Amino acid sequence: MRILLIKPKYIGDSLLLTPTVTAIKQVYPEAEIWVMLRWGCEGILAGCPDITQILTLAGIEKSDRSRGDFWRQLKIVRRLWSVEFDYVFELGDGHRARLFAMLCRARHRYSVKTSSPLTWLERWRFTAVSSFDWRTCHRVEKDFYSVAEFLPLSRPIPALRFEREFARSWKPGDDLIDFCVMQIGKRQDVSRWHRQGWEEVGRWLLKHFRAVVIISGSAAYEIEEAAWLKAQLGSRVLCTLGEADWPQVAGLLYRARLYVGLDTAAMHLAAACRCPVVALFGPTVEDHWHPWQAPYRIVTSPGYVPVEDAVERQARGKKRTMNEIEARDVVAACEELLGEARTTS
């Protein structure tokens, strides 16, 4: 059996696909499981051995795209036509993802419940569309139940997957003991926290850990923020400065006692590595994106209650922002989670 899962979204979304991959493999241990992602997302799946093949489409950022993308994607289409799939699942809820699903040679094609109507061609090419309404659930559940409607997947839903044997050493941190990991940069401006807060939290962490590792991607703004915080906190702080890949970040998270940071792919990787998580959430709805099956605390604006309905949200006139998060609430969440870990150990 050969199964293709198509989800060309962001890096964290790719890792959230791994419980569904695990569940499929449990039912069909001999199956080949292929996944199609956006370029740049494949590294975070290095710890999921159940994936047979990864295909990548054009990058997430416009700066990652080039004129050669058309020919690369044409090669992917030719690759898809060289094999035949028993099942293809479109899990990205987008016309582009559905286009690639339609271009596959497949016995059965299925789509998640769509947020926009299918075209007549899509209705003709797809075997069925899932009836599972995923708008108010966690995005792990979205993938799992959209597939489980058509394949006999077992419950409960598995954990995120990044096996420890695939984690690698980040040499500057090899000798660290009793440390925590921070992640302070994010692509969207509205989901970034202010420097004063990070500095206050960082100073508290240095009172309770021997060292702090600030992980960051290769984007200039992430490196700048991490370097600034290290300069404020001193020599007991290490920065990856975009030079640690996902297996190396996993190696750090498997050894760390705590992750403190934003709701990013690194947060989901911490959950996959069973590292306790304190995550700051701004406009993102935590019910959709909270760490999956790992100890965690979410810190948000004081007194904020997420509202799913857009009309009700507008009527309340309350829009959550990162600047409303207070450092003392982040510290309190760290204390609570560390205390819980000591109690259970």
mmCIF file of N, CA, C and O in Angstrom, residues 91-164:
data_model
loop_
_atom_site.group_PDB
_atom_site.id
_atom_site.type_symbol
_atom_site.label_atom_id
_atom_site.label_comp_id
_atom_site.label_asym_id
_atom_site.label_seq_id
_atom_site.Cartn_x
_atom_site.Cartn_y
_atom_site.Cartn_z
ATOM 1 N N LEU A 91 -4.564 17.681 3.064
ATOM 2 C CA LEU A 91 -4.794 18.146 4.429
ATOM 3 C C LEU A 91 -4.473 19.624 4.611
ATOM 4 O O LEU A 91 -4.528 20.126 5.730
ATOM 5 N N GLY A 92 -4.139 20.315 3.538
ATOM 6 C CA GLY A 92 -3.765 21.719 3.647
ATOM 7 C C GLY A 92 -4.912 22.691 3.477
ATOM 8 O O GLY A 92 -4.772 23.874 3.752
ATOM 9 N N ASP A 93 -6.059 22.210 3.008
ATOM 10 C CA ASP A 93 -7.225 23.054 2.747
ATOM 11 C C ASP A 93 -6.869 24.225 1.840
ATOM 12 O O ASP A 93 -7.064 25.388 2.170
ATOM 13 N N GLY A 94 -6.350 23.894 0.673
ATOM 14 C CA GLY A 94 -6.006 24.931 -0.306
ATOM 15 C C GLY A 94 -6.129 24.384 -1.715
ATOM 16 O O GLY A 94 -5.908 23.196 -1.966
ATOM 17 N N HIS A 95 -6.457 25.264 -2.656
ATOM 18 C CA HIS A 95 -6.627 24.816 -4.035
ATOM 19 C C HIS A 95 -5.326 24.291 -4.625
ATOM 20 O O HIS A 95 -5.326 23.361 -5.438
ATOM 21 N N ARG A 96 -4.196 24.894 -4.201
ATOM 22 C CA ARG A 96 -2.899 24.436 -4.726
ATOM 23 C C ARG A 96 -2.613 23.001 -4.292
ATOM 24 O O ARG A 96 -2.168 22.170 -5.100
ATOM 25 N N ALA A 97 -2.868 22.711 -3.014
ATOM 26 C CA ALA A 97 -2.664 21.348 -2.533
ATOM 27 C C ALA A 97 -3.608 20.378 -3.233
ATOM 28 O O ALA A 97 -3.217 19.256 -3.587
ATOM 29 N N ARG A 98 -4.840 20.814 -3.452
ATOM 30 C CA ARG A 98 -5.799 19.936 -4.134
ATOM 31 C C ARG A 98 -5.397 19.717 -5.594
ATOM 32 O O ARG A 98 -5.654 18.642 -6.163
ATOM 33 N N LEU A 99 -4.765 20.714 -6.205
ATOM 34 C CA LEU A 99 -4.293 20.548 -7.574
ATOM 35 C C LEU A 99 -3.285 19.410 -7.662
ATOM 36 O O LEU A 99 -3.369 18.551 -8.549
ATOM 37 N N PHE A 100 -2.310 19.379 -6.733
ATOM 38 C CA PHE A 100 -1.320 18.302 -6.748
ATOM 39 C C PHE A 100 -1.968 16.958 -6.442
ATOM 40 O O PHE A 100 -1.552 15.927 -6.983
ATOM 41 N N ALA A 101 -2.982 16.952 -5.586
ATOM 42 C CA ALA A 101 -3.705 15.706 -5.325
ATOM 43 C C ALA A 101 -4.377 15.201 -6.597
ATOM 44 O O ALA A 101 -4.380 13.993 -6.881
ATOM 45 N N MET A 102 -4.921 16.125 -7.374
ATOM 46 C CA MET A 102 -5.597 15.731 -8.610
ATOM 47 C C MET A 102 -4.620 15.253 -9.670
ATOM 48 O O MET A 102 -4.970 14.468 -10.554
ATOM 49 N N LEU A 103 -3.379 15.738 -9.601
ATOM 50 C CA LEU A 103 -2.379 15.355 -10.597
ATOM 51 C C LEU A 103 -1.744 14.001 -10.308
ATOM 52 O O LEU A 103 -0.999 13.477 -11.135
ATOM 53 N N CYS A 104 -2.005 13.439 -9.132
ATOM 54 C CA CYS A 104 -1.456 12.137 -8.767
ATOM 55 C C CYS A 104 -2.198 11.012 -9.477
ATOM 56 O O CYS A 104 -3.390 11.120 -9.785
ATOM 57 N N ARG A 105 -1.497 9.929 -9.686
ATOM 58 C CA ARG A 105 -2.165 8.682 -10.057
ATOM 59 C C ARG A 105 -2.588 8.003 -8.769
ATOM 60 O O ARG A 105 -1.754 7.548 -7.995
ATOM 61 N N ALA A 106 -3.887 7.974 -8.520
ATOM 62 C CA ALA A 106 -4.373 7.467 -7.234
ATOM 63 C C ALA A 106 -5.711 6.760 -7.410
ATOM 64 O O ALA A 106 -6.543 7.168 -8.222
ATOM 65 N N ARG A 107 -5.909 5.727 -6.604
ATOM 66 C CA ARG A 107 -7.184 5.010 -6.607
ATOM 67 C C ARG A 107 -8.249 5.802 -5.868
ATOM 68 O O ARG A 107 -9.412 5.796 -6.246
ATOM 69 N N HIS A 108 -7.827 6.469 -4.777
ATOM 70 C CA HIS A 108 -8.786 7.230 -3.967
ATOM 71 C C HIS A 108 -8.139 8.548 -3.560
ATOM 72 O O HIS A 108 -6.988 8.574 -3.112
ATOM 73 N N ARG A 109 -8.898 9.635 -3.683
ATOM 74 C CA ARG A 109 -8.445 10.962 -3.252
ATOM 75 C C ARG A 109 -9.457 11.531 -2.271
ATOM 76 O O ARG A 109 -10.658 11.536 -2.543
ATOM 77 N N TYR A 110 -8.919 12.055 -1.150
ATOM 78 C CA TYR A 110 -9.795 12.629 -0.130
ATOM 79 C C TYR A 110 -9.269 14.004 0.273
ATOM 80 O O TYR A 110 -8.062 14.253 0.253
ATOM 81 N N SER A 111 -10.182 14.873 0.677
ATOM 82 C CA SER A 111 -9.824 16.223 1.108
ATOM 83 C C SER A 111 -10.388 16.481 2.499
ATOM 84 O O SER A 111 -11.435 15.928 2.872
ATOM 85 N N VAL A 112 -9.695 17.333 3.258
ATOM 86 C CA VAL A 112 -10.280 17.829 4.502
ATOM 87 C C VAL A 112 -11.548 18.612 4.167
ATOM 88 O O VAL A 112 -11.762 19.011 3.021
ATOM 89 N N LYS A 113 -12.375 18.828 5.179
ATOM 90 C CA LYS A 113 -13.526 19.704 4.979
ATOM 91 C C LYS A 113 -13.006 21.087 4.605
ATOM 92 O O LYS A 113 -12.168 21.659 5.298
ATOM 93 N N THR A 114 -13.473 21.627 3.508
ATOM 94 C CA THR A 114 -12.876 22.834 2.947
ATOM 95 C C THR A 114 -13.539 24.102 3.481
ATOM 96 O O THR A 114 -14.728 24.115 3.785
ATOM 97 N N SER A 115 -12.742 25.151 3.580
ATOM 98 C CA SER A 115 -13.268 26.444 4.024
ATOM 99 C C SER A 115 -13.852 27.241 2.867
ATOM 100 O O SER A 115 -14.544 28.223 3.078
ATOM 101 N N SER A 116 -13.547 26.821 1.639
ATOM 102 C CA SER A 116 -14.137 27.445 0.456
ATOM 103 C C SER A 116 -14.666 26.342 -0.452
ATOM 104 O O SER A 116 -14.146 25.216 -0.434
ATOM 105 N N PRO A 117 -15.690 26.609 -1.258
ATOM 106 C CA PRO A 117 -16.300 25.559 -2.082
ATOM 107 C C PRO A 117 -15.294 24.953 -3.069
ATOM 108 O O PRO A 117 -14.405 25.633 -3.586
ATOM 109 N N LEU A 118 -15.450 23.664 -3.321
ATOM 110 C CA LEU A 118 -14.637 23.003 -4.331
ATOM 111 C C LEU A 118 -15.056 23.469 -5.723
ATOM 112 O O LEU A 118 -16.218 23.786 -5.966
ATOM 113 N N THR A 119 -14.090 23.497 -6.623
ATOM 114 C CA THR A 119 -14.416 23.758 -8.020
ATOM 115 C C THR A 119 -15.079 22.511 -8.601
ATOM 116 O O THR A 119 -15.009 21.414 -8.022
ATOM 117 N N TRP A 120 -15.701 22.650 -9.775
ATOM 118 C CA TRP A 120 -16.350 21.488 -10.391
ATOM 119 C C TRP A 120 -15.341 20.399 -10.710
ATOM 120 O O TRP A 120 -15.631 19.196 -10.581
ATOM 121 N N LEU A 121 -14.108 20.813 -11.077
ATOM 122 C CA LEU A 121 -13.075 19.828 -11.385
ATOM 123 C C LEU A 121 -12.660 19.074 -10.130
ATOM 124 O O LEU A 121 -12.448 17.856 -10.164
ATOM 125 N N GLU A 122 -12.530 19.816 -9.004
ATOM 126 C CA GLU A 122 -12.174 19.163 -7.749
ATOM 127 C C GLU A 122 -13.265 18.192 -7.313
ATOM 128 O O GLU A 122 -12.966 17.086 -6.827
ATOM 129 N N ARG A 123 -14.513 18.571 -7.453
ATOM 130 C CA ARG A 123 -15.610 17.669 -7.088
ATOM 131 C C ARG A 123 -15.571 16.393 -7.934
ATOM 132 O O ARG A 123 -15.875 15.300 -7.442
ATOM 133 N N TRP A 124 -15.160 16.538 -9.187
ATOM 134 C CA TRP A 124 -15.101 15.378 -10.072
ATOM 135 C C TRP A 124 -13.923 14.468 -9.740
ATOM 136 O O TRP A 124 -14.044 13.236 -9.764
ATOM 137 N N ARG A 125 -12.772 15.069 -9.372
ATOM 138 C CA ARG A 125 -11.556 14.274 -9.182
ATOM 139 C C ARG A 125 -11.446 13.640 -7.800
ATOM 140 O O ARG A 125 -10.785 12.617 -7.646
ATOM 141 N N PHE A 126 -12.067 14.241 -6.792
ATOM 142 C CA PHE A 126 -11.933 13.699 -5.438
ATOM 143 C C PHE A 126 -12.993 12.639 -5.169
ATOM 144 O O PHE A 126 -14.168 12.799 -5.524
ATOM 145 N N THR A 127 -12.561 11.582 -4.485
ATOM 146 C CA THR A 127 -13.482 10.510 -4.110
ATOM 147 C C THR A 127 -14.508 11.000 -3.102
ATOM 148 O O THR A 127 -15.699 10.693 -3.206
ATOM 149 N N ALA A 128 -14.027 11.773 -2.111
ATOM 150 C CA ALA A 128 -14.916 12.291 -1.076
ATOM 151 C C ALA A 128 -14.216 13.415 -0.335
ATOM 152 O O ALA A 128 -12.991 13.555 -0.385
ATOM 153 N N VAL A 129 -15.024 14.206 0.378
ATOM 154 C CA VAL A 129 -14.522 15.274 1.248
ATOM 155 C C VAL A 129 -14.911 14.933 2.674
ATOM 156 O O VAL A 129 -16.062 14.541 2.937
ATOM 157 N N SER A 130 -13.972 15.059 3.602
ATOM 158 C CA SER A 130 -14.258 14.743 4.996
ATOM 159 C C SER A 130 -15.376 15.629 5.533
ATOM 160 O O SER A 130 -15.472 16.809 5.192
ATOM 161 N N SER A 131 -16.167 15.059 6.418
ATOM 162 C CA SER A 131 -17.234 15.821 7.069
ATOM 163 C C SER A 131 -16.794 16.371 8.418
ATOM 164 O O SER A 131 -17.557 17.077 9.087
ATOM 165 N N PHE A 132 -15.558 16.045 8.829
ATOM 166 C CA PHE A 132 -15.092 16.471 10.159
ATOM 167 C C PHE A 132 -14.870 17.982 10.192
ATOM 168 O O PHE A 132 -14.075 18.525 9.422
ATOM 169 N N ASP A 133 -15.565 18.660 11.090
ATOM 170 C CA ASP A 133 -15.447 20.117 11.229
ATOM 171 C C ASP A 133 -14.283 20.423 12.168
ATOM 172 O O ASP A 133 -14.389 20.277 13.381
ATOM 173 N N TRP A 134 -13.165 20.864 11.585
ATOM 174 C CA TRP A 134 -11.921 21.030 12.337
ATOM 175 C C TRP A 134 -11.690 22.452 12.830
ATOM 176 O O TRP A 134 -10.666 22.735 13.461
ATOM 177 N N ARG A 135 -12.605 23.356 12.580
ATOM 178 C CA ARG A 135 -12.334 24.779 12.842
ATOM 179 C C ARG A 135 -12.093 25.090 14.310
ATOM 180 O O ARG A 135 -11.383 26.055 14.627
ATOM 181 N N THR A 136 -12.662 24.333 15.234
ATOM 182 C CA THR A 136 -12.525 24.651 16.655
ATOM 183 C C THR A 136 -11.646 23.652 17.409
ATOM 184 O O THR A 136 -11.590 23.699 18.637
ATOM 185 N N CYS A 137 -10.955 22.771 16.700
ATOM 186 C CA CYS A 137 -10.176 21.737 17.380
ATOM 187 C C CYS A 137 -8.681 21.963 17.187
ATOM 188 O O CYS A 137 -8.253 22.837 16.434
ATOM 189 N N HIS A 138 -7.890 21.160 17.875
ATOM 190 C CA HIS A 138 -6.448 21.209 17.699
ATOM 191 C C HIS A 138 -6.099 20.723 16.300
ATOM 192 O O HIS A 138 -6.764 19.854 15.735
ATOM 193 N N ARG A 139 -5.032 21.282 15.718
ATOM 194 C CA ARG A 139 -4.688 20.946 14.352
ATOM 195 C C ARG A 139 -4.132 19.530 14.196
ATOM 196 O O ARG A 139 -4.131 18.977 13.082
ATOM 197 N N VAL A 140 -3.670 18.921 15.278
ATOM 198 C CA VAL A 140 -3.363 17.485 15.229
ATOM 199 C C VAL A 140 -4.649 16.701 14.984
ATOM 200 O O VAL A 140 -4.687 15.767 14.170
ATOM 201 N N GLU A 141 -5.709 17.082 15.682
ATOM 202 C CA GLU A 141 -6.998 16.406 15.515
ATOM 203 C C GLU A 141 -7.552 16.616 14.110
ATOM 204 O O GLU A 141 -8.208 15.730 13.549
ATOM 205 N N LYS A 142 -7.318 17.794 13.553
ATOM 206 C CA LYS A 142 -7.759 18.060 12.181
ATOM 207 C C LYS A 142 -7.225 17.005 11.227
ATOM 208 O O LYS A 142 -7.981 16.396 10.450
ATOM 209 N N ASP A 143 -5.901 16.792 11.261
ATOM 210 C CA ASP A 143 -5.297 15.819 10.355
ATOM 211 C C ASP A 143 -5.786 14.409 10.653
ATOM 212 O O ASP A 143 -6.171 13.656 9.749
ATOM 213 N N PHE A 144 -5.762 14.055 11.928
ATOM 214 C CA PHE A 144 -6.068 12.675 12.315
ATOM 215 C C PHE A 144 -7.495 12.292 11.940
ATOM 216 O O PHE A 144 -7.732 11.270 11.277
ATOM 217 N N TYR A 145 -8.468 13.093 12.350
ATOM 218 C CA TYR A 145 -9.860 12.709 12.123
ATOM 219 C C TYR A 145 -10.272 12.862 10.660
ATOM 220 O O TYR A 145 -11.185 12.159 10.194
ATOM 221 N N SER A 146 -9.600 13.739 9.927
ATOM 222 C CA SER A 146 -9.895 13.854 8.498
ATOM 223 C C SER A 146 -9.455 12.603 7.747
ATOM 224 O O SER A 146 -10.070 12.222 6.745
ATOM 225 N N VAL A 147 -8.382 11.956 8.224
ATOM 226 C CA VAL A 147 -7.929 10.700 7.628
ATOM 227 C C VAL A 147 -8.706 9.519 8.200
ATOM 228 O O VAL A 147 -9.095 8.593 7.476
ATOM 229 N N ALA A 148 -8.968 9.565 9.519
ATOM 230 C CA ALA A 148 -9.648 8.444 10.185
ATOM 231 C C ALA A 148 -11.074 8.235 9.694
ATOM 232 O O ALA A 148 -11.649 7.169 9.911
ATOM 233 N N GLU A 149 -11.647 9.219 9.039
ATOM 234 C CA GLU A 149 -12.974 9.048 8.457
ATOM 235 C C GLU A 149 -12.953 8.018 7.326
ATOM 236 O O GLU A 149 -13.982 7.395 7.032
ATOM 237 N N PHE A 150 -11.763 7.813 6.727
ATOM 238 C CA PHE A 150 -11.667 6.931 5.566
ATOM 239 C C PHE A 150 -10.737 5.737 5.779
ATOM 240 O O PHE A 150 -10.787 4.777 5.015
ATOM 241 N N LEU A 151 -9.871 5.807 6.795
ATOM 242 C CA LEU A 151 -9.004 4.691 7.157
ATOM 243 C C LEU A 151 -9.266 4.319 8.606
ATOM 244 O O LEU A 151 -9.513 5.202 9.442
ATOM 245 N N PRO A 152 -9.164 3.042 8.983
ATOM 246 C CA PRO A 152 -9.509 2.599 10.346
ATOM 247 C C PRO A 152 -8.392 2.865 11.362
ATOM 248 O O PRO A 152 -7.784 1.939 11.906
ATOM 249 N N LEU A 153 -8.111 4.143 11.635
ATOM 250 C CA LEU A 153 -7.038 4.486 12.568
ATOM 251 C C LEU A 153 -7.474 4.236 14.003
ATOM 252 O O LEU A 153 -8.618 4.476 14.379
ATOM 253 N N SER A 154 -6.524 3.782 14.819
ATOM 254 C CA SER A 154 -6.807 3.463 16.217
ATOM 255 C C SER A 154 -6.707 4.697 17.086
ATOM 256 O O SER A 154 -5.889 5.586 16.844
ATOM 257 N N ARG A 155 -7.536 4.765 18.136
ATOM 258 C CA ARG A 155 -7.470 5.802 19.148
ATOM 259 C C ARG A 155 -6.780 5.220 20.373
ATOM 260 O O ARG A 155 -6.781 4.014 20.560
ATOM 261 N N PRO A 156 -6.189 6.050 21.234
ATOM 262 C CA PRO A 156 -6.128 7.516 21.164
ATOM 263 C C PRO A 156 -5.116 8.002 20.121
ATOM 264 O O PRO A 156 -4.308 7.222 19.612
ATOM 265 N N ILE A 157 -5.165 9.304 19.841
ATOM 266 C CA ILE A 157 -4.238 9.891 18.876
ATOM 267 C C ILE A 157 -2.823 9.843 19.458
ATOM 268 O O ILE A 157 -2.613 10.218 20.623
ATOM 269 N N PRO A 158 -1.831 9.404 18.697
ATOM 270 C CA PRO A 158 -0.454 9.343 19.213
ATOM 271 C C PRO A 158 0.146 10.719 19.498
ATOM 272 O O PRO A 158 -0.422 11.760 19.141
ATOM 273 N N ALA A 159 1.319 10.695 20.119
ATOM 274 C CA ALA A 159 2.072 11.920 20.403
ATOM 275 C C ALA A 159 2.783 12.406 19.143
ATOM 276 O O ALA A 159 2.874 11.700 18.129
ATOM 277 N N LEU A 160 3.304 13.637 19.207
ATOM 278 C CA LEU A 160 4.183 14.124 18.146
ATOM 279 C C LEU A 160 5.435 13.256 18.088
ATOM 280 O O LEU A 160 5.846 12.665 19.097
ATOM 281 N N ARG A 161 6.067 13.225 16.935
ATOM 282 C CA ARG A 161 7.144 12.255 16.722
ATOM 283 C C ARG A 161 8.455 12.922 16.311
ATOM 284 O O ARG A 161 8.560 13.524 15.248
ATOM 285 N N PHE A 162 9.436 12.838 17.170
ATOM 286 C CA PHE A 162 10.828 13.087 16.791
ATOM 287 C C PHE A 162 11.647 12.165 17.685
ATOM 288 O O PHE A 162 11.936 12.495 18.844
ATOM 289 N N GLU A 163 11.976 10.991 17.158
ATOM 290 C CA GLU A 163 12.645 9.968 17.960
ATOM 291 C C GLU A 163 14.034 10.426 18.390
ATOM 292 O O GLU A 163 14.771 11.045 17.610
ATOM 293 N N ARG A 164 14.381 10.083 19.621
ATOM 294 C CA ARG A 164 15.651 10.557 20.187
ATOM 295 C C ARG A 164 16.854 10.047 19.406
ATOM 296 O O ARG A 164 17.893 10.724 19.327
#
